[in-house]
Coordinates of C-alpha atoms and ligand atoms in Angstrom, one line a residue:
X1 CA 4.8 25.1 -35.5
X2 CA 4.0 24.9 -38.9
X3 CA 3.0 21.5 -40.3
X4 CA 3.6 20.7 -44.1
X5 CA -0.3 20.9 -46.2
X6 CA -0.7 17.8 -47.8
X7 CA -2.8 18.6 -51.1
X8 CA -5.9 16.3 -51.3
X9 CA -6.9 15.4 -54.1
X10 CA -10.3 13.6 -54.4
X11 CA -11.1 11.2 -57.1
X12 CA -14.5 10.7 -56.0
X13 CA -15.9 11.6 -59.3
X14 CA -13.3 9.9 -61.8
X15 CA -11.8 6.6 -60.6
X16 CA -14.4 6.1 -57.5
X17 CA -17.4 6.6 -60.3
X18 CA -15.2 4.1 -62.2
X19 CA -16.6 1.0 -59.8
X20 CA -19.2 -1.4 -60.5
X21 CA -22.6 0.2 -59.7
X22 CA -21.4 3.8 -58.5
X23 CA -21.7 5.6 -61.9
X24 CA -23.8 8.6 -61.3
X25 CA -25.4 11.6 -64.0
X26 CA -24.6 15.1 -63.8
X27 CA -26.7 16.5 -61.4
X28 CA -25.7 14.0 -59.0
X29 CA -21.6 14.6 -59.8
X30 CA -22.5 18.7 -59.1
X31 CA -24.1 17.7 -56.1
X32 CA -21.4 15.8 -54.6
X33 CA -18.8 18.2 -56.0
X34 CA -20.5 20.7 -54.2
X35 CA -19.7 18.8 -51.0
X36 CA -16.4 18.1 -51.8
X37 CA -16.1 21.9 -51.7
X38 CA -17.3 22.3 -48.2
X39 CA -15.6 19.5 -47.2
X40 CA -12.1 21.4 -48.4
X41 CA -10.5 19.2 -50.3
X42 CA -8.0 20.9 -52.9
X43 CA -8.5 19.2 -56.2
X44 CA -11.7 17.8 -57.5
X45 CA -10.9 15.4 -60.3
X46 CA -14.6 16.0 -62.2
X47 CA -14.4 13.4 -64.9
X48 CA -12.6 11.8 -68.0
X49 CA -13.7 14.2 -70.8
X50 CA -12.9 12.0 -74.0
X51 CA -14.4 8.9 -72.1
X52 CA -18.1 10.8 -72.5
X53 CA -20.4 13.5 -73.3
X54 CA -21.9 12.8 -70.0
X55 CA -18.3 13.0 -68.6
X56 CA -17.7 16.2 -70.2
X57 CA -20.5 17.8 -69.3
X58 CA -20.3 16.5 -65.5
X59 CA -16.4 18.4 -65.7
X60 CA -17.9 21.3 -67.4
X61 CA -20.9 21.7 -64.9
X62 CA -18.4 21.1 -62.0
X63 CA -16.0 24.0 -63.5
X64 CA -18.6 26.5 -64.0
X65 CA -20.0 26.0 -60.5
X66 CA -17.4 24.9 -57.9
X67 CA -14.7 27.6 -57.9
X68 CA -12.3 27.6 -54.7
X69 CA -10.8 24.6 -55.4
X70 CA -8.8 22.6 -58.5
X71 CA -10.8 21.1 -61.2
X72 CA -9.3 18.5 -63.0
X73 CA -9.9 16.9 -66.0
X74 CA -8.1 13.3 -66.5
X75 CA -6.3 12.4 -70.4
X76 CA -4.6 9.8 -71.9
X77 CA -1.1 11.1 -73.5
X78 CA -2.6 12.2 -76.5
X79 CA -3.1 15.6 -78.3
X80 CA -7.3 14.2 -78.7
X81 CA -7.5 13.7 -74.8
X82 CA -5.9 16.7 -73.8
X83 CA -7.7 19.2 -76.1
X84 CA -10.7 17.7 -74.9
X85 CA -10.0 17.9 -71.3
X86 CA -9.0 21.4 -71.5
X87 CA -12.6 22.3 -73.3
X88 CA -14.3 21.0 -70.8
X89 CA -12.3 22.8 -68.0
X90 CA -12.7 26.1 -69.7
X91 CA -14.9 27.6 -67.5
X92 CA -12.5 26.3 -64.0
X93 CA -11.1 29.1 -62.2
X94 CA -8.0 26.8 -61.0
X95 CA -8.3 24.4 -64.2
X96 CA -6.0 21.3 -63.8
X97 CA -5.2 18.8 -66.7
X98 CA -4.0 15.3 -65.8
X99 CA -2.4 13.4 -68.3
X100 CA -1.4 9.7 -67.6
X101 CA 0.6 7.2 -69.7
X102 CA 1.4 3.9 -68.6
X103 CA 5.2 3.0 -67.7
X104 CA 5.8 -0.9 -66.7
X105 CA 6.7 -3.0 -68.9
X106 CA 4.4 -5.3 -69.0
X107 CA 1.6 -2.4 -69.6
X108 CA 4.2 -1.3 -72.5
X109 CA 4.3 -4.8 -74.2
X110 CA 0.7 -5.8 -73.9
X111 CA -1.5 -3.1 -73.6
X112 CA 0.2 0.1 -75.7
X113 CA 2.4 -2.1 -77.4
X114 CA 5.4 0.3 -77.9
X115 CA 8.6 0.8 -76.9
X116 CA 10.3 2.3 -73.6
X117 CA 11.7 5.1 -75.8
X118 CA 8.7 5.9 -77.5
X119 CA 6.7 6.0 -74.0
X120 CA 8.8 8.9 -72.8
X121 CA 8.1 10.8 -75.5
X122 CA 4.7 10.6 -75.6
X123 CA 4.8 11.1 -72.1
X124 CA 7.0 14.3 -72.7
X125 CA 5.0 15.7 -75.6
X126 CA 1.3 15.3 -73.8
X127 CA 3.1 17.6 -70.8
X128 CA 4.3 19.9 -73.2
X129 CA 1.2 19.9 -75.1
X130 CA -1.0 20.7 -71.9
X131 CA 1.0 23.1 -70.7
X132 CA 0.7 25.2 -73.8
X133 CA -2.5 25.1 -72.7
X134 CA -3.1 25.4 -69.0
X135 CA -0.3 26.4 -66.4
X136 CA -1.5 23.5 -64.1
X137 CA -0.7 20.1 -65.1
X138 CA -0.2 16.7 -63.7
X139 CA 1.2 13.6 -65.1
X140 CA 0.9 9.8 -63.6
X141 CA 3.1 7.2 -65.3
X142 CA 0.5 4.4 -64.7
X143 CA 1.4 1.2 -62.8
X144 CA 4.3 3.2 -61.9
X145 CA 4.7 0.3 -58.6
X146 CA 5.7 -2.3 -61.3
X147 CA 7.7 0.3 -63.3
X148 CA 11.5 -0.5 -63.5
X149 CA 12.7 2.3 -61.2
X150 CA 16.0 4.0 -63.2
X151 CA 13.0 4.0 -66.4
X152 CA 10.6 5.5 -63.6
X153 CA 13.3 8.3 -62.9
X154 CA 13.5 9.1 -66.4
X155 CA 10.0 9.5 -67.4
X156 CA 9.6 11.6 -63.7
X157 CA 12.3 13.7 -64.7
X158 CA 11.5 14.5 -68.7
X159 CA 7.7 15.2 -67.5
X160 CA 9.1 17.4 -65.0
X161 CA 11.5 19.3 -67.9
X162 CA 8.4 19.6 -70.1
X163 CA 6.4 21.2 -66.9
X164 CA 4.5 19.1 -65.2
X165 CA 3.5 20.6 -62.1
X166 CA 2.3 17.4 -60.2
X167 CA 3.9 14.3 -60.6
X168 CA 1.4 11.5 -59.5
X169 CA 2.8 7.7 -58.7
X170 CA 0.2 5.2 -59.0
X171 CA -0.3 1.8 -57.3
X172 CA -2.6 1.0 -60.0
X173 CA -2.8 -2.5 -59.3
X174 CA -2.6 -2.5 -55.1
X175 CA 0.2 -4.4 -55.5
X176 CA 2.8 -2.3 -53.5
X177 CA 3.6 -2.7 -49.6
X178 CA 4.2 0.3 -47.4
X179 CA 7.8 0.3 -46.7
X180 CA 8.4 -0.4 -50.6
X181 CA 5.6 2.2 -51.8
X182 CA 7.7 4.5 -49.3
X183 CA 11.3 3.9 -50.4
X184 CA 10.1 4.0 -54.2
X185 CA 8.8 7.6 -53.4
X186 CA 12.6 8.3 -51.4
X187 CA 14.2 6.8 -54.9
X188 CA 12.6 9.1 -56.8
X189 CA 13.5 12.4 -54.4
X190 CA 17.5 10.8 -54.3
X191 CA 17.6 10.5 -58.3
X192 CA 15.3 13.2 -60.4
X193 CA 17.2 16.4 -61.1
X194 CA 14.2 19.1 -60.4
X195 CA 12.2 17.1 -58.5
X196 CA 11.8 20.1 -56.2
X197 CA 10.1 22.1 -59.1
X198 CA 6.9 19.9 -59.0
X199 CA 5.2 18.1 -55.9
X200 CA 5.1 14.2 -55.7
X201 CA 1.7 12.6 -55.2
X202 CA 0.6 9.2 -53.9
X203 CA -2.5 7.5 -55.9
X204 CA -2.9 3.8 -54.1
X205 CA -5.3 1.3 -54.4
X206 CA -6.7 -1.4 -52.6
X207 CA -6.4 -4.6 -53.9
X208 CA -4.3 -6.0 -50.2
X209 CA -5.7 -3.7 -48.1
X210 CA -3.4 -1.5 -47.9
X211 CA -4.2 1.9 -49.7
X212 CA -4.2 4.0 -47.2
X213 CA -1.0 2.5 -45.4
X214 CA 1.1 3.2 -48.6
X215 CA -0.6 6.4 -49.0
X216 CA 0.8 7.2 -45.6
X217 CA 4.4 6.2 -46.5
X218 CA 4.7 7.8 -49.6
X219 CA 3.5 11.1 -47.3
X220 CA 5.8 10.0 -44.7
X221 CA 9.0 10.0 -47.6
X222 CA 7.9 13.1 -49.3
X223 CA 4.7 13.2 -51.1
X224 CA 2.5 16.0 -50.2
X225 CA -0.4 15.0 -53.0
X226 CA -3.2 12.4 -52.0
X227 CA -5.1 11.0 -53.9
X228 CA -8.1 9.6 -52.2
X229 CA -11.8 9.0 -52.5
X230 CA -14.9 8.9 -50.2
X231 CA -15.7 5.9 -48.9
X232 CA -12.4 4.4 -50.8
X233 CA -14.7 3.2 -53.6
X234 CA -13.2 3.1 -56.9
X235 CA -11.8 0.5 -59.0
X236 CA -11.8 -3.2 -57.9
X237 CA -11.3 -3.1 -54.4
X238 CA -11.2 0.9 -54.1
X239 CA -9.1 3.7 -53.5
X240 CA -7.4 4.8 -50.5
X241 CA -10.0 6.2 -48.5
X242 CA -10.0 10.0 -47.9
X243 CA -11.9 10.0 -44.6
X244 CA -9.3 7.3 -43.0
X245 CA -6.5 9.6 -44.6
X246 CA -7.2 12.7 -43.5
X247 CA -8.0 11.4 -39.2
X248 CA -4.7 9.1 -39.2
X249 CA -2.8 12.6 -39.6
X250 CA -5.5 14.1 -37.7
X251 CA -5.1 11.5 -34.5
X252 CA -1.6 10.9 -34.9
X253 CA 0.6 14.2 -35.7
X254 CA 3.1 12.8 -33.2
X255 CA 3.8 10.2 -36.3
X256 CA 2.0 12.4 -39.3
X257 CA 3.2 16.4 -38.6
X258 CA 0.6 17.2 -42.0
X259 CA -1.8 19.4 -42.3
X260 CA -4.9 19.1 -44.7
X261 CA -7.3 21.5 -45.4
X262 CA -10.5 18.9 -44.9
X263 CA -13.4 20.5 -42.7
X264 CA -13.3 16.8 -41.2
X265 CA -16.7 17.4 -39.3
X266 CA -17.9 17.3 -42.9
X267 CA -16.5 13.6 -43.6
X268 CA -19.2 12.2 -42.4
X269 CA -22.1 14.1 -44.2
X270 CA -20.0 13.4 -47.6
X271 CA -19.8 9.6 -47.1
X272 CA -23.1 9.4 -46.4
X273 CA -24.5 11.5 -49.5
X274 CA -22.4 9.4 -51.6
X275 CA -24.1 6.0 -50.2
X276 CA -27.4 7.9 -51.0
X277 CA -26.3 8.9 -54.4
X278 CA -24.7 5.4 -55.7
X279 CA -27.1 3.6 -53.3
X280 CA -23.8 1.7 -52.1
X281 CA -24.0 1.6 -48.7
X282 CA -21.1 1.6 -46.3
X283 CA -20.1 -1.0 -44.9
X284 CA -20.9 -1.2 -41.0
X285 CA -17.6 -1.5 -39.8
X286 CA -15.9 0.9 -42.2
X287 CA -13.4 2.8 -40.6
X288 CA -14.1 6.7 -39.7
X289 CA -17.5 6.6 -41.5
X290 CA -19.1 3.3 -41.2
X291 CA -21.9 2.5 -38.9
X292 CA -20.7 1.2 -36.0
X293 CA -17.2 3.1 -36.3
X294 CA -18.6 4.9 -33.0
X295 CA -20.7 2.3 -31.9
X296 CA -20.2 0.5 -28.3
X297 CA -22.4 -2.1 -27.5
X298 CA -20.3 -4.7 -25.1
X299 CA -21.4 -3.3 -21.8
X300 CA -17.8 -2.7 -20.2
X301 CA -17.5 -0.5 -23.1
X302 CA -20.7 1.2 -22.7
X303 CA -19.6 1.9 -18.9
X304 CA -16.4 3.3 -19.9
X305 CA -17.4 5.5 -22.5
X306 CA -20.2 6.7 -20.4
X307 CA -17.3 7.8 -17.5
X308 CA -15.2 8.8 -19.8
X309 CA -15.1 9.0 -23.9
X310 CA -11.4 8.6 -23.8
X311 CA -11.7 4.8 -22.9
X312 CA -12.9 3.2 -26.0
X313 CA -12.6 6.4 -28.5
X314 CA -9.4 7.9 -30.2
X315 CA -11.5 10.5 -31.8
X316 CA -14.7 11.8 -31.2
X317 CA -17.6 11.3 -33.3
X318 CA -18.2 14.6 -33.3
X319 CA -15.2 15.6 -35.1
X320 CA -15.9 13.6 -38.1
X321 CA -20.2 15.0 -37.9
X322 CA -21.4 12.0 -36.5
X323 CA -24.1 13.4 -35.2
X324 CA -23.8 11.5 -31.7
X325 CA -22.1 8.3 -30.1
X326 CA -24.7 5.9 -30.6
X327 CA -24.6 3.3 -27.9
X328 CA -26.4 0.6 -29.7
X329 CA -28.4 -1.3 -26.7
X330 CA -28.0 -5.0 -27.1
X331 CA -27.8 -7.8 -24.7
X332 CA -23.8 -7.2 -23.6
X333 CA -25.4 -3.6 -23.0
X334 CA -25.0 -2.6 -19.1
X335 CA -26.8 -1.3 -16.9
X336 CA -25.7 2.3 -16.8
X337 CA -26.0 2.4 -20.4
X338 CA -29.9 1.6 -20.3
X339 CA -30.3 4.5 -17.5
X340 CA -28.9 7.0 -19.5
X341 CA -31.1 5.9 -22.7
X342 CA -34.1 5.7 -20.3
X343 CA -33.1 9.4 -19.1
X344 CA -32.7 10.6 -22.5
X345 CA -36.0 9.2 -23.4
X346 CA -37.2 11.1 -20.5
X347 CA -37.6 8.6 -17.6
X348 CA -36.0 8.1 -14.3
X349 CA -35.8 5.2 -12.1
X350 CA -35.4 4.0 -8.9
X351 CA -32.9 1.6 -8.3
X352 CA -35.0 -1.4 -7.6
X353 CA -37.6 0.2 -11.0
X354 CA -34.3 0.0 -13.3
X355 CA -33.7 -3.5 -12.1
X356 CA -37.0 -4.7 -13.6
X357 CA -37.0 -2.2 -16.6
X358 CA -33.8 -4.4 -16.6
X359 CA -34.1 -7.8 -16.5
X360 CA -37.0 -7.2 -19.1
X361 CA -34.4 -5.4 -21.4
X362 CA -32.3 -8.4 -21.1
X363 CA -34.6 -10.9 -21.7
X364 CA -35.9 -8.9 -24.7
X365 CA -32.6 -8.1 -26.2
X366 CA -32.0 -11.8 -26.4
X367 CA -34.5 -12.2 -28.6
X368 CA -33.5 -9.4 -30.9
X369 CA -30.4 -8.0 -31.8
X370 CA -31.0 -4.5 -31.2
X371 CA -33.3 -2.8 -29.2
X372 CA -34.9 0.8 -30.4
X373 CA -35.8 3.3 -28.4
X374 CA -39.7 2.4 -29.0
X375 CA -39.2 -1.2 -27.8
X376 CA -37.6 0.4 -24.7
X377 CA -40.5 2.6 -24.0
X378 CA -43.2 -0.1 -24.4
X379 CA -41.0 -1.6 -22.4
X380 CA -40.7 0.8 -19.8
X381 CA -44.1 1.7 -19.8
X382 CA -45.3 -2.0 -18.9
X383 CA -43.0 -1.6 -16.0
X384 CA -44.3 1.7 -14.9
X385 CA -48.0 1.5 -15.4
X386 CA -47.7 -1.9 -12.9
X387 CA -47.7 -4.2 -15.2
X388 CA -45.5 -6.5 -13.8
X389 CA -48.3 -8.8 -12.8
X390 CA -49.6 -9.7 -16.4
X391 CA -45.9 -11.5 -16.4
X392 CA -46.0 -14.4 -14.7
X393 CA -42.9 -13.6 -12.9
X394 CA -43.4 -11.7 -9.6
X395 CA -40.4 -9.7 -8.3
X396 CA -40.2 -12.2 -5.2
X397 CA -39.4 -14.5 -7.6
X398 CA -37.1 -12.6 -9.3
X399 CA -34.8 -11.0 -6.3
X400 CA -36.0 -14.1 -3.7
X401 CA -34.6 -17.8 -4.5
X402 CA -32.8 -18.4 -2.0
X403 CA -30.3 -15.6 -2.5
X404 CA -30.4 -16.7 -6.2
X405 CA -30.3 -13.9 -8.3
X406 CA -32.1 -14.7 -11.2
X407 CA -35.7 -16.2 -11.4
X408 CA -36.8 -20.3 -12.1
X409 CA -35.8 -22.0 -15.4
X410 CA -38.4 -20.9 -17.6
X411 CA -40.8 -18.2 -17.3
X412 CA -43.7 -16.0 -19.5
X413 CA -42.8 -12.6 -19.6
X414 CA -45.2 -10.1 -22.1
X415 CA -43.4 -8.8 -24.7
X416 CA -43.7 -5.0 -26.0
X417 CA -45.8 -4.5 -28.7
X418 CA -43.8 -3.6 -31.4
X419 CA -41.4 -6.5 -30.6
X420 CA -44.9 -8.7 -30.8
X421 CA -45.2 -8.4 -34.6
X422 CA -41.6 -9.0 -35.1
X423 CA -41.3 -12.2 -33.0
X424 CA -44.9 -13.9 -34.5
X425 CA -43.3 -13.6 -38.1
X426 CA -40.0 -15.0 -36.7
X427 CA -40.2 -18.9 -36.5
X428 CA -37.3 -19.9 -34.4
X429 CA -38.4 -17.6 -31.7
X430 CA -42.2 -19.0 -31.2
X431 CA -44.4 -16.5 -29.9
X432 CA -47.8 -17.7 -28.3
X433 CA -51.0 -15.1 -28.1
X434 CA -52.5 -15.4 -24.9
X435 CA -56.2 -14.7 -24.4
X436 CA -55.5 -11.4 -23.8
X437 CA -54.3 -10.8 -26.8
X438 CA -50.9 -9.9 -25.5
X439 CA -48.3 -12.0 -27.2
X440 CA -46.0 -13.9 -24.6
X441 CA -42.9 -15.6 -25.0
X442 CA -41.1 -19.1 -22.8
X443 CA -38.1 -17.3 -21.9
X444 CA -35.4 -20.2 -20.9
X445 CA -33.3 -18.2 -18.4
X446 CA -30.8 -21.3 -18.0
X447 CA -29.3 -19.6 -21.7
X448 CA -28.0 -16.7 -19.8
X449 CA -24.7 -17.5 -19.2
X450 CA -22.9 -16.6 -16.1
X451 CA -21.2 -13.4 -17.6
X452 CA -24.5 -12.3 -19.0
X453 CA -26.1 -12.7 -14.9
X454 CA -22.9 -10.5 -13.6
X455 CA -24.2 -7.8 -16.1
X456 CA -27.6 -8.4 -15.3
X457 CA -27.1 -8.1 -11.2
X458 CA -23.4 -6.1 -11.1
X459 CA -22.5 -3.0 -12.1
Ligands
LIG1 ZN1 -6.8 4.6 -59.9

């Protein structure tokens, strides 16, 4: 069965370099182009030539040094632009120049300040122009979403004429919604004679959200260009992000039948050189790449994954190089979760050892949010070296109680070391230095709430 390739086209290095505080210099462009290359996407858009010499260079650099996939070089509608894109893309193997030329009308009266008529033939001659020059060339009428439609045929079908390989339709503004961005993309397949000679491409950003949604329509009514970026950063609220692209056609072929020719077990290696680069980080709950994305921390989760991945996880965080599911161990964290850690960390226990390794877990990861491995093995060896006595709780008080379950209101359990330091600089969680010298804490155990005991005992 043969699937249709989408093309994806990453913009990483133009219109994601284009947002506030993610500019980056040369070397660290070539870096990142160089992972866009093992991540397999098919066209690199390098730079803006005109818009710099460090823009120039960056595309030159690129197109010396990457060659399996299309370098492109972006241009206004202009002979200036073009020439100076396609200097800088000399050295390309598969150079591409992109020429783009707004086509609403409200960018027609206020920003170029010129007439429909005169719009297509800029827009025709800058094709013609590049394509005197390099056999590969792409046009976007800008702001095409708020582009009268017949007037969006036109321009489509004169760029086309003048041969324009690539026809890109932007959401400039991330104004368009899905089924619309989808039907526009259907209007133009029903009403441009030769619209078969060039392929359609999708270019949405993210001002509602919805970049990737109308990315997915325009796919799902003929596009087969993306154009995407890691992360989604670009302008304003981003791009339409390339990881979250390329898995919803990856998870879902029984809705997306596409192929792409992203490496996706590299997705997660590129998103996270680009945080290092730009020193942007991701944001935890990003989709595909963020953080948590594979994280499971409420503990009927935890037990579900642990039985079977397929519970809680569509996809697997392997497949997109996350290097491993993290269970992040936190007080909705279960009891069969905090085994396995313990196991991994090379430690067995005994049922009635694992309930006190436990119930000090618990009372711990009250107090902070997330508990590290080297909390958990202070932790565990307190437990295992006996030292259950320095706590003032004894395990009759603990199990006994009349059948109770869980020990009297308030009682001084030692805390690990390395969770000492944090809680004596933390003032709303007291901690008082014994004699000893080993920091203790009040715990109140009337906070645990009854669904926090039924992890605490169950399971
Ligand atoms: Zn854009």
């Amino acid at each position: 069965m043969d699937r249709p390739r989408i093309t994806i086209f990453d913009t990483t290095l133009r219109d994601g370099e284009q947002s506030p505080g993610c500019s980056m210099n040369v070397q660290e462009k070539l870096r990142l182009a160089q992972q866009l290359d093992r991540l397999g996407v098919d066209v690199i858009e390098a730079g803006f030539p005109i818009a710099s010499d460090g823009d120039f260079e960056a595309v030159q650099r690129i197109a010396a040094s990457v060659r399996r996939p299309i370098i492109a070089g972006l241009a206004r509608a202009c002979s200036g632009d073009v020439d100076r894109a396609w200097q800088a893309l000399q050295g390309a193997a598969h150079p591409r120049i992109h020429v783009f030329l707004a086509t609403s009308d409200i960018h027609l009266k206020y920003k170029l300040r010129i007439t429909s008529e005169r719009c297509l033939e800029q827009a025709r001659d800058a094709v013609r122009h590049a394509k005197s020059l390099c056999a590969d060339v792409e046009f976007s009428p800008e702001d095409a979403t708020r582009t009268d439609i017949p007037f969006l045929c036109e321009v489509v079908e004169a760029v086309i004429a003048a041969g324009a390989t690539t026809v890109n339709i932007p959401d400039t503004v991330g104004y368009t919604m899905p089924e619309e961005y989808g039907q526009l993309i259907r209007a133009l397949y029903e009403n441009v004679a030769g619209i078969d000679k060039a392929t359609i491409s999708t270019h949405c950003h993210n001002d509602l959200g919805l970049a990737v949604a109308n990315s997915l329509a325009g796919v799902q009514n003929g596009a087969r260009q993306v154009e995407c970026t890691i992360n989604g950063i670009g302008e304003r609220a981003g791009n339409a992000s390339l990881e979250e692209i390329v898995m919803a056609m990856r998870v879902r072929p029984d809705r997306y039948a596409f192929e792409t020719g992203v490496a996706s077990e590299q997705l997660y290696s590129s998103s996270q050189m680009l945080a290092e680069i730009t020193r942007v980080p991701v944001q935890p709950n990003k989709a595909i790449t963020g953080r948590n994305a594979f994280a499971h921390e409420a503990g009927i989760h935890q037990d579900g994954m642990l039985k079977n991945p397929l519970t809680y996880e569509i996809m697997t965080p392997q497949s997109v190089g996350v290097p491993d599911s993290r269970l992040v161990l936190g007080k909705h964290s279960g009891r069969h979760a905090l085994a396995l850690r313990c196991e991994q960390l090379g430690h067995q226990f005994e049922r009635r050892e694992l309930d006190e390794v436990y119930r000090r877990f618990v009372v711990l990861a009250d107090r902070i949010k997330k508990v590290q491995d080297s909390h958990l093995l202070e932790l565990i060896q307190d437990v295992t070296s006996g030292d259950v006595s320095r706590g003032n709780v004894s395990k009759s008080e603990v199990t006994g109680n009349q059948g109770k379950k869980f020990p009297p209101a308030a009682a001084a359990l030692p805390l690990p070391r390395a969770v000492s330091a944090a809680a004596n600089s933390n003032e709303a969680h007291p901690a008082h230095a014994s004699n000893t010298g080993q920091a203790t804490m009040l715990i109140p155990f009337t906070d645990h709430h009854s669904e926090q005991e039924d992890y605490l005992w169950g399971v």
